[in-house]
Amino acid sequence: MTQTDEKLLLRALNGETLPRPPVWLMRQAGRYLPEYRKLRAEAAGFLDLCFTPDLAVEITLQPIRRYGFDAAILFSDILVLPHALGQKVWFEEGIGPRLEAIETAEGLDRLSKDALHEALAPVYETVRRLRQSLPPQVALIGFAGAPWTVASYMLEGGSSKDFAAGKRWAYGAPQDFGRLIDLLVEATGDYLIAQIDAGAEAVQIFDSWAGVWPEDAFRRWCLEPAKTLTARLRRERPQVPVILFPRGAGLLYRDFAREAGAQALGLDTTVPLGWAQAELQPHVAVQGNLDPIMLVAGGQGLTAAVDRILRSLGQGPFVFNLGHGIVPQTPPENVSRLMEQIHAFSAEHAG
Ligand code: 1CP
């Protein structure tokens, strides 16, 4: 394939500045779409959606059909990994993810990678089918949670406001906590490589809760694992770009850009655009960072915010996205307006 035939997402991730940036949205499949809610209501449970390739493929394709995004992200969840390591995981209506919390070092010993690929085989099948059914210009993104973010759910037993369980392990029993992080680095690498072999063309690693640590702990539990994982992916599957999303990293985004070794960084909503242009884009492609609530509010505020992002980050290698996942209250027509605006920007800049 000549470079100009290559998919827009892959060109941007590989460092090209494009007249019109590729666009996809984190959590682009999901509860803001009526067609998702319909399938969800008919399914036995959320994990069944993730582990039934017919349903997972259909849900992945729904936002592609409706909006024409430049990339599809595999429909699954970061918590299928603890499930595949042998931890009990379920989703409670109205509450969210629940896990049988690991409370002792012996609890860690019961986790095992032995049945990983067997448990995740339906996810790989979904990836294979997606590669066959996506339109030729649409890139397929595989994903996993970063070790710390996944560990936080494993130790808390679900979502958390203060991450006290994970932090107590990290500060009070760093060796045991390190053992869990090491296991997750390995298992996540195995999992992403299998997604790539099934057809994923880029991978994103979500460290949604990276922003809760002091600097030294951040380096040890977020930056170091990201480096190890990225180095393995670049060594073993060098053709596939890696996007890291250390949400809330603040000034330490700079260290991620210089040290982590990924092709791209996902920026959260708080990262200043001028700073990202000056400090991050010389090192990596960037992705982001519209406030998801701006997409709910819509109107002129949305138009102005999108324009600012396009005019600043668009001057370097850039993928348009949100600064965190799309929220269920998002009016679907606001996403249509966003797409029109990005495509119009492209027409203006091509001429
Ligand atoms: O009730 C429902 O229908 C389930 C809602 C839902 C959906 C649609 C959950 C439960 N997960 C998902 C899909 C999902 N999760 C995707 C699909 C692909 C896409 O279209 O983008 C992805 C990439 C994720 C990743 C994920 N899950 C993250 C990282 C990204 C982020 O948003 O920070 C996290 C932290 C999770 C855990 C999780 N799973 C589900 C929920 C509601 C949560 C978050 C809970 C919390 O805030 O702690």
GROMACS .gro file of C-alpha atoms and ligand atoms in nm:
model
  399
    1MET     CA    1   0.000   0.000   0.000
    2THR     CA    2   0.135   0.344  -0.080
    3GLN     CA    3   0.136   0.587   0.205
    4THR     CA    4  -0.156   0.790   0.073
    5ASP     CA    5  -0.378   0.479   0.057
    6GLU     CA    6  -0.310   0.402   0.418
    7LYS     CA    7  -0.589   0.454   0.670
    8LEU     CA    8  -0.599   0.807   0.815
    9LEU     CA    9  -0.573   0.685   1.175
   10LEU     CA   10  -0.256   0.488   1.104
   11ARG     CA   11  -0.099   0.776   0.915
   12ALA     CA   12  -0.160   1.014   1.204
   13LEU     CA   13  -0.035   0.765   1.463
   14ASN     CA   14   0.277   0.717   1.257
   15GLY     CA   15   0.354   1.086   1.282
   16GLU     CA   16   0.199   1.244   0.972
   17THR     CA   17   0.032   1.584   0.996
   18LEU     CA   18  -0.288   1.558   0.794
   19PRO     CA   19  -0.512   1.828   0.641
   20ARG     CA   20  -0.800   1.669   0.828
   21PRO     CA   21  -0.736   1.465   1.142
   22PRO     CA   22  -0.889   1.120   1.178
   23VAL     CA   23  -1.163   1.103   1.440
   24TRP     CA   24  -1.304   0.842   1.676
   25LEU     CA   25  -1.448   0.876   2.027
   26MET     CA   26  -1.363   0.679   2.337
   27ARG     CA   27  -1.668   0.467   2.432
   28GLN     CA   28  -1.820   0.546   2.091
   29ALA     CA   29  -2.033   0.231   2.121
   30GLY     CA   30  -2.259   0.237   2.422
   31ARG     CA   31  -2.550   0.371   2.613
   32TYR     CA   32  -2.597   0.707   2.436
   33LEU     CA   33  -2.704   0.510   2.125
   34PRO     CA   34  -3.063   0.376   2.115
   35GLU     CA   35  -2.950   0.084   1.898
   36TYR     CA   36  -2.702  -0.019   2.172
   37ARG     CA   37  -2.962   0.011   2.449
   38LYS     CA   38  -3.193  -0.217   2.250
   39LEU     CA   39  -2.933  -0.495   2.217
   40ARG     CA   40  -2.824  -0.445   2.578
   41ALA     CA   41  -3.182  -0.490   2.703
   42GLU     CA   42  -3.211  -0.821   2.515
   43ALA     CA   43  -2.877  -0.962   2.637
   44ALA     CA   44  -2.832  -1.172   2.949
   45GLY     CA   45  -2.568  -0.937   3.091
   46PHE     CA   46  -2.289  -0.701   2.997
   47LEU     CA   47  -2.017  -0.968   2.993
   48ASP     CA   48  -2.233  -1.176   2.758
   49LEU     CA   49  -2.220  -0.886   2.513
   50CYS     CA   50  -1.840  -0.888   2.536
   51PHE     CA   51  -1.812  -1.266   2.494
   52THR     CA   52  -2.068  -1.317   2.213
   53PRO     CA   53  -1.891  -1.227   1.887
   54ASP     CA   54  -2.217  -1.172   1.692
   55LEU     CA   55  -2.326  -0.910   1.944
   56ALA     CA   56  -1.984  -0.753   2.005
   57VAL     CA   57  -1.928  -0.714   1.628
   58GLU     CA   58  -2.271  -0.558   1.579
   59ILE     CA   59  -2.221  -0.314   1.870
   60THR     CA   60  -1.875  -0.215   1.742
   61LEU     CA   61  -2.021  -0.140   1.398
   62GLN     CA   62  -2.321   0.063   1.520
   63PRO     CA   63  -2.136   0.395   1.563
   64ILE     CA   64  -1.936   0.337   1.242
   65ARG     CA   65  -2.258   0.308   1.040
   66ARG     CA   66  -2.420   0.604   1.208
   67TYR     CA   67  -2.128   0.849   1.197
   68GLY     CA   68  -1.851   0.724   0.968
   69PHE     CA   69  -1.571   0.739   1.226
   70ASP     CA   70  -1.218   0.673   1.095
   71ALA     CA   71  -1.159   0.399   1.351
   72ALA     CA   72  -1.361   0.130   1.526
   73ILE     CA   73  -1.265   0.019   1.875
   74LEU     CA   74  -1.332  -0.339   1.963
   75PHE     CA   75  -1.638  -0.364   2.188
   76SER     CA   76  -1.526  -0.525   2.512
   77ASP     CA   77  -1.418  -0.402   2.856
   78ILE     CA   78  -1.092  -0.370   3.047
   79LEU     CA   79  -1.230  -0.607   3.313
   80VAL     CA   80  -1.240  -0.914   3.086
   81LEU     CA   81  -0.872  -0.952   3.178
   82PRO     CA   82  -0.918  -1.011   3.555
   83HIS     CA   83  -1.200  -1.245   3.460
   84ALA     CA   84  -0.958  -1.438   3.234
   85LEU     CA   85  -0.706  -1.452   3.521
   86GLY     CA   86  -0.964  -1.632   3.733
   87GLN     CA   87  -1.118  -1.348   3.935
   88LYS     CA   88  -1.494  -1.329   3.963
   89VAL     CA   89  -1.628  -1.024   3.769
   90TRP     CA   90  -1.987  -0.915   3.714
   91PHE     CA   91  -2.176  -0.598   3.625
   92GLU     CA   92  -2.458  -0.475   3.842
   93GLU     CA   93  -2.740  -0.278   3.686
   94GLY     CA   94  -2.719   0.085   3.793
   95ILE     CA   95  -2.394   0.032   3.990
   96GLY     CA   96  -2.128  -0.077   3.743
   97PRO     CA   97  -1.849  -0.332   3.755
   98ARG     CA   98  -1.812  -0.556   4.061
   99LEU     CA   99  -1.532  -0.801   4.141
  100GLU     CA  100  -1.460  -1.034   4.427
  101ALA     CA  101  -1.191  -0.811   4.583
  102ILE     CA  102  -0.845  -0.957   4.641
  103GLU     CA  103  -0.765  -0.893   5.005
  104THR     CA  104  -0.456  -1.102   5.082
  105ALA     CA  105  -0.130  -1.211   4.921
  106GLU     CA  106  -0.279  -1.563   4.900
  107GLY     CA  107  -0.559  -1.413   4.692
  108LEU     CA  108  -0.291  -1.304   4.442
  109ASP     CA  109  -0.156  -1.660   4.426
  110ARG     CA  110  -0.489  -1.783   4.295
  111LEU     CA  111  -0.461  -1.567   3.980
  112SER     CA  112  -0.322  -1.748   3.680
  113LYS     CA  113  -0.244  -1.680   3.315
  114ASP     CA  114  -0.288  -2.047   3.225
  115ALA     CA  115  -0.638  -2.018   3.080
  116LEU     CA  116  -0.599  -1.662   2.951
  117HIS     CA  117  -0.630  -1.723   2.577
  118GLU     CA  118  -0.902  -1.982   2.621
  119ALA     CA  119  -1.112  -1.739   2.824
  120LEU     CA  120  -1.049  -1.454   2.578
  121ALA     CA  121  -1.097  -1.657   2.257
  122PRO     CA  122  -1.439  -1.497   2.188
  123VAL     CA  123  -1.274  -1.152   2.195
  124TYR     CA  124  -1.017  -1.264   1.937
  125GLU     CA  125  -1.299  -1.404   1.722
  126THR     CA  126  -1.475  -1.066   1.740
  127VAL     CA  127  -1.156  -0.894   1.622
  128ARG     CA  128  -1.119  -1.138   1.330
  129ARG     CA  129  -1.477  -1.083   1.217
  130LEU     CA  130  -1.448  -0.707   1.252
  131ARG     CA  131  -1.143  -0.696   1.027
  132GLN     CA  132  -1.347  -0.871   0.762
  133SER     CA  133  -1.655  -0.654   0.793
  134LEU     CA  134  -1.520  -0.301   0.842
  135PRO     CA  135  -1.515  -0.058   0.547
  136PRO     CA  136  -1.163  -0.038   0.397
  137GLN     CA  137  -1.086   0.313   0.525
  138VAL     CA  138  -1.175   0.231   0.888
  139ALA     CA  139  -0.892   0.116   1.116
  140LEU     CA  140  -0.955  -0.135   1.393
  141ILE     CA  141  -0.827  -0.049   1.742
  142GLY     CA  142  -0.773  -0.318   2.005
  143PHE     CA  143  -0.738  -0.222   2.370
  144ALA     CA  144  -0.671  -0.318   2.728
  145GLY     CA  145  -0.662  -0.146   3.063
  146ALA     CA  146  -0.321  -0.041   3.197
  147PRO     CA  147  -0.190  -0.254   3.485
  148TRP     CA  148  -0.258   0.007   3.756
  149THR     CA  149  -0.614   0.086   3.641
  150VAL     CA  150  -0.703  -0.284   3.617
  151ALA     CA  151  -0.535  -0.355   3.954
  152SER     CA  152  -0.740  -0.080   4.117
  153TYR     CA  153  -1.063  -0.264   4.029
  154MET     CA  154  -0.915  -0.601   4.134
  155LEU     CA  155  -0.820  -0.473   4.479
  156GLU     CA  156  -1.121  -0.247   4.547
  157GLY     CA  157  -1.375  -0.495   4.413
  158GLY     CA  158  -1.519  -0.230   4.179
  159SER     CA  159  -1.507   0.143   4.114
  160SER     CA  160  -1.354   0.372   4.373
  161LYS     CA  161  -1.351   0.739   4.466
  162ASP     CA  162  -1.024   0.748   4.656
  163PHE     CA  163  -0.840   0.430   4.539
  164ALA     CA  164  -0.758   0.361   4.903
  165ALA     CA  165  -0.737  -0.018   4.866
  166GLY     CA  166  -0.492  -0.002   4.575
  167LYS     CA  167  -0.284   0.269   4.742
  168ARG     CA  168  -0.269   0.078   5.071
  169TRP     CA  169  -0.126  -0.221   4.885
  170ALA     CA  170   0.121  -0.005   4.693
  171TYR     CA  171   0.244   0.185   5.000
  172GLY     CA  172   0.215  -0.092   5.260
  173ALA     CA  173   0.301  -0.406   5.064
  174PRO     CA  174   0.489  -0.285   4.755
  175GLN     CA  175   0.637  -0.629   4.685
  176ASP     CA  176   0.298  -0.797   4.668
  177PHE     CA  177   0.151  -0.505   4.475
  178GLY     CA  178   0.449  -0.523   4.238
  179ARG     CA  179   0.382  -0.891   4.184
  180LEU     CA  180   0.027  -0.808   4.072
  181ILE     CA  181   0.148  -0.527   3.844
  182ASP     CA  182   0.411  -0.761   3.690
  183LEU     CA  183   0.149  -1.029   3.626
  184LEU     CA  184  -0.075  -0.768   3.463
  185VAL     CA  185   0.210  -0.635   3.246
  186GLU     CA  186   0.268  -0.988   3.115
  187ALA     CA  187  -0.097  -1.084   3.074
  188THR     CA  188  -0.183  -0.751   2.909
  189GLY     CA  189   0.106  -0.797   2.665
  190ASP     CA  190  -0.010  -1.150   2.579
  191TYR     CA  191  -0.367  -1.025   2.538
  192LEU     CA  192  -0.278  -0.730   2.311
  193ILE     CA  193  -0.047  -0.941   2.096
  194ALA     CA  194  -0.330  -1.191   2.046
  195GLN     CA  195  -0.564  -0.905   1.949
  196ILE     CA  196  -0.303  -0.784   1.697
  197ASP     CA  197  -0.264  -1.134   1.554
  198ALA     CA  198  -0.643  -1.153   1.516
  199GLY     CA  199  -0.642  -0.825   1.318
  200ALA     CA  200  -0.615  -0.519   1.546
  201GLU     CA  201  -0.422  -0.247   1.357
  202ALA     CA  202  -0.345  -0.021   1.656
  203VAL     CA  203  -0.383  -0.070   2.030
  204GLN     CA  204  -0.479   0.168   2.309
  205ILE     CA  205  -0.389   0.115   2.674
  206PHE     CA  206  -0.632   0.293   2.910
  207ASP     CA  207  -0.477   0.416   3.236
  208SER     CA  208  -0.795   0.595   3.341
  209TRP     CA  209  -0.684   0.638   3.703
  210ALA     CA  210  -0.319   0.733   3.645
  211GLY     CA  211  -0.389   1.078   3.792
  212VAL     CA  212  -0.417   0.977   4.157
  213TRP     CA  213  -0.050   0.922   4.247
  214PRO     CA  214   0.238   1.129   4.382
  215GLU     CA  215   0.526   1.152   4.135
  216ASP     CA  216   0.744   0.862   4.255
  217ALA     CA  217   0.452   0.621   4.273
  218PHE     CA  218   0.327   0.743   3.934
  219ARG     CA  219   0.663   0.658   3.779
  220ARG     CA  220   0.679   0.320   3.940
  221TRP     CA  221   0.320   0.202   3.888
  222CYS     CA  222   0.214   0.384   3.569
  223LEU     CA  223   0.516   0.499   3.365
  224GLU     CA  224   0.743   0.194   3.422
  225PRO     CA  225   0.474  -0.067   3.339
  226ALA     CA  226   0.376   0.138   3.030
  227LYS     CA  227   0.740   0.139   2.917
  228THR     CA  228   0.780  -0.236   2.963
  229LEU     CA  229   0.456  -0.314   2.784
  230THR     CA  230   0.523  -0.073   2.498
  231ALA     CA  231   0.880  -0.202   2.454
  232ARG     CA  232   0.748  -0.558   2.422
  233LEU     CA  233   0.481  -0.458   2.169
  234ARG     CA  234   0.731  -0.258   1.964
  235ARG     CA  235   0.976  -0.547   1.968
  236GLU     CA  236   0.729  -0.826   1.894
  237ARG     CA  237   0.475  -0.645   1.671
  238PRO     CA  238   0.666  -0.338   1.543
  239GLN     CA  239   0.414  -0.253   1.271
  240VAL     CA  240   0.132  -0.177   1.517
  241PRO     CA  241   0.116   0.169   1.678
  242VAL     CA  242   0.052   0.200   2.051
  243ILE     CA  243  -0.162   0.477   2.205
  244LEU     CA  244  -0.115   0.533   2.580
  245PHE     CA  245  -0.384   0.717   2.777
  246PRO     CA  246  -0.247   0.812   3.121
  247ARG     CA  247  -0.549   1.018   3.219
  248GLY     CA  248  -0.478   1.290   3.472
  249ALA     CA  249  -0.098   1.265   3.436
  250GLY     CA  250  -0.068   1.646   3.433
  251LEU     CA  251   0.291   1.766   3.394
  252LEU     CA  252   0.404   1.403   3.382
  253TYR     CA  253   0.251   1.372   3.034
  254ARG     CA  254   0.586   1.519   2.931
  255ASP     CA  255   0.773   1.222   3.076
  256PHE     CA  256   0.529   0.983   2.908
  257ALA     CA  257   0.592   1.157   2.574
  258ARG     CA  258   0.971   1.135   2.608
  259GLU     CA  259   1.018   0.804   2.784
  260ALA     CA  260   0.729   0.564   2.732
  261GLY     CA  261   0.815   0.476   2.372
  262ALA     CA  262   0.461   0.480   2.233
  263GLN     CA  263   0.366   0.640   1.900
  264ALA     CA  264   0.077   0.835   2.051
  265LEU     CA  265  -0.059   0.978   2.375
  266GLY     CA  266  -0.427   1.023   2.457
  267LEU     CA  267  -0.474   1.363   2.627
  268ASP     CA  268  -0.735   1.420   2.894
  269THR     CA  269  -0.952   1.729   2.889
  270THR     CA  270  -0.734   1.930   3.128
  271VAL     CA  271  -0.416   1.925   2.915
  272PRO     CA  272  -0.357   2.279   2.778
  273LEU     CA  273  -0.349   2.279   2.399
  274GLY     CA  274  -0.050   2.515   2.359
  275TRP     CA  275   0.153   2.315   2.609
  276ALA     CA  276   0.068   1.989   2.434
  277GLN     CA  277   0.177   2.142   2.101
  278ALA     CA  278   0.508   2.261   2.242
  279GLU     CA  279   0.598   1.981   2.482
  280LEU     CA  280   0.434   1.662   2.353
  281GLN     CA  281   0.378   1.679   1.977
  282PRO     CA  282   0.750   1.703   1.891
  283HIS     CA  283   0.784   1.355   2.046
  284VAL     CA  284   0.456   1.174   1.978
  285ALA     CA  285   0.124   1.197   1.797
  286VAL     CA  286  -0.150   1.323   2.028
  287GLN     CA  287  -0.514   1.228   2.058
  288GLY     CA  288  -0.796   1.413   2.234
  289ASN     CA  289  -0.914   1.611   2.413
  290LEU     CA  290  -1.266   1.759   2.389
  291ASP     CA  291  -1.452   1.766   2.721
  292PRO     CA  292  -1.720   1.491   2.695
  293ILE     CA  293  -1.965   1.722   2.873
  294MET     CA  294  -1.912   1.986   2.601
  295LEU     CA  295  -2.050   1.724   2.363
  296VAL     CA  296  -2.356   1.694   2.588
  297ALA     CA  297  -2.405   2.072   2.608
  298GLY     CA  298  -2.366   2.127   2.232
  299GLY     CA  299  -2.433   2.467   2.070
  300GLN     CA  300  -2.181   2.741   2.003
  301GLY     CA  301  -1.963   2.642   2.295
  302LEU     CA  302  -1.908   2.304   2.132
  303THR     CA  303  -1.832   2.455   1.792
  304ALA     CA  304  -1.579   2.696   1.942
  305ALA     CA  305  -1.408   2.428   2.153
  306VAL     CA  306  -1.376   2.190   1.855
  307ASP     CA  307  -1.238   2.471   1.640
  308ARG     CA  308  -0.974   2.557   1.901
  309ILE     CA  309  -0.860   2.195   1.921
  310LEU     CA  310  -0.847   2.153   1.542
  311ARG     CA  311  -0.650   2.475   1.493
  312SER     CA  312  -0.391   2.400   1.758
  313LEU     CA  313  -0.330   2.025   1.774
  314GLY     CA  314  -0.418   1.992   1.403
  315GLN     CA  315  -0.083   2.154   1.319
  316GLY     CA  316   0.098   1.834   1.413
  317PRO     CA  317   0.029   1.459   1.414
  318PHE     CA  318  -0.318   1.442   1.569
  319VAL     CA  319  -0.625   1.222   1.617
  320PHE     CA  320  -0.945   1.398   1.719
  321ASN     CA  321  -1.112   1.239   2.023
  322LEU     CA  322  -1.265   1.324   2.359
  323GLY     CA  323  -1.063   1.372   2.676
  324HIS     CA  324  -1.246   1.076   2.834
  325GLY     CA  325  -1.530   0.843   2.733
  326ILE     CA  326  -1.854   0.970   2.582
  327VAL     CA  327  -2.126   0.986   2.849
  328PRO     CA  328  -2.470   0.820   2.824
  329GLN     CA  329  -2.656   1.157   2.829
  330THR     CA  330  -2.489   1.267   2.502
  331PRO     CA  331  -2.751   1.363   2.240
  332PRO     CA  332  -2.664   1.151   1.931
  333GLU     CA  333  -2.727   1.453   1.704
  334ASN     CA  334  -2.443   1.644   1.874
  335VAL     CA  335  -2.205   1.375   1.752
  336SER     CA  336  -2.339   1.426   1.397
  337ARG     CA  337  -2.269   1.801   1.426
  338LEU     CA  338  -1.919   1.730   1.553
  339MET     CA  339  -1.850   1.507   1.253
  340GLU     CA  340  -1.982   1.772   1.011
  341GLN     CA  341  -1.758   2.034   1.165
  342ILE     CA  342  -1.447   1.816   1.142
  343HIS     CA  343  -1.519   1.727   0.780
  344ALA     CA  344  -1.585   2.095   0.693
  345PHE     CA  345  -1.251   2.188   0.852
  346SER     CA  346  -1.090   1.935   0.622
  347ALA     CA  347  -1.253   2.087   0.309
  348GLU     CA  348  -1.132   2.433   0.413
  349HIS     CA  349  -0.777   2.313   0.468
  350ALA     CA  350  -0.746   2.093   0.161
  351GLY     CA  351  -0.798   2.391  -0.072
  3521CP     O1  352  -2.444  -0.101   3.125
  3521CP     C1  353  -2.378  -0.110   3.021
  3521CP     O2  354  -2.425  -0.114   2.908
  3521CP     C2  355  -2.229  -0.121   3.038
  3521CP     C3  356  -2.157   0.008   3.017
  3521CP     C4  357  -2.020  -0.025   2.966
  3521CP     C5  358  -1.977  -0.017   2.832
  3521CP     C6  359  -2.056   0.025   2.711
  3521CP     C7  360  -1.911  -0.074   3.043
  3521CP     C8  361  -1.911  -0.106   3.189
  3521CP     N1  362  -1.803  -0.094   2.960
  3521CP     C9  363  -1.838  -0.060   2.831
  3521CP    C10  364  -1.756  -0.076   2.711
  3521CP    C11  365  -1.617  -0.031   2.715
  3521CP     N2  366  -1.539  -0.013   2.827
  3521CP    C12  367  -1.538  -0.003   2.602
  3521CP    C13  368  -1.591  -0.030   2.462
  3521CP    C14  369  -1.538   0.025   2.344
  3521CP    C15  370  -1.582   0.168   2.310
  3521CP     O3  371  -1.681   0.187   2.240
  3521CP     O4  372  -1.505   0.260   2.347
  3521CP    C16  373  -1.411   0.038   2.648
  3521CP    C17  374  -1.292   0.084   2.568
  3521CP    C18  375  -1.414   0.030   2.789
  3521CP    C19  376  -1.297   0.059   2.875
  3521CP    C20  377  -1.317   0.076   3.021
  3521CP     N3  378  -1.396   0.006   3.106
  3521CP    C21  379  -1.242   0.166   3.099
  3521CP    C22  380  -1.131   0.254   3.044
  3521CP    C23  381  -1.185   0.373   2.976
  3521CP    C24  382  -1.255   0.475   3.060
  3521CP     O5  383  -1.370   0.507   3.028
  3521CP     O6  384  -1.193   0.525   3.157
  3521CP    C25  385  -1.281   0.153   3.232
  3521CP    C26  386  -1.228   0.229   3.353
  3521CP    C27  387  -1.380   0.051   3.236
  3521CP    C28  388  -1.448  -0.004   3.356
  3521CP    C29  389  -1.594   0.007   3.338
  3521CP     N4  390  -1.670  -0.080   3.266
  3521CP    C30  391  -1.800  -0.038   3.263
  3521CP    C31  392  -1.808   0.084   3.335
  3521CP    C32  393  -1.934   0.163   3.358
  3521CP    C33  394  -1.678   0.114   3.379
  3521CP    C34  395  -1.631   0.238   3.451
  3521CP    C35  396  -1.668   0.235   3.594
  3521CP    C36  397  -1.595   0.339   3.673
  3521CP     O7  398  -1.611   0.460   3.645
  3521CP     O8  399  -1.520   0.299   3.763
   0.00000   0.00000   0.00000
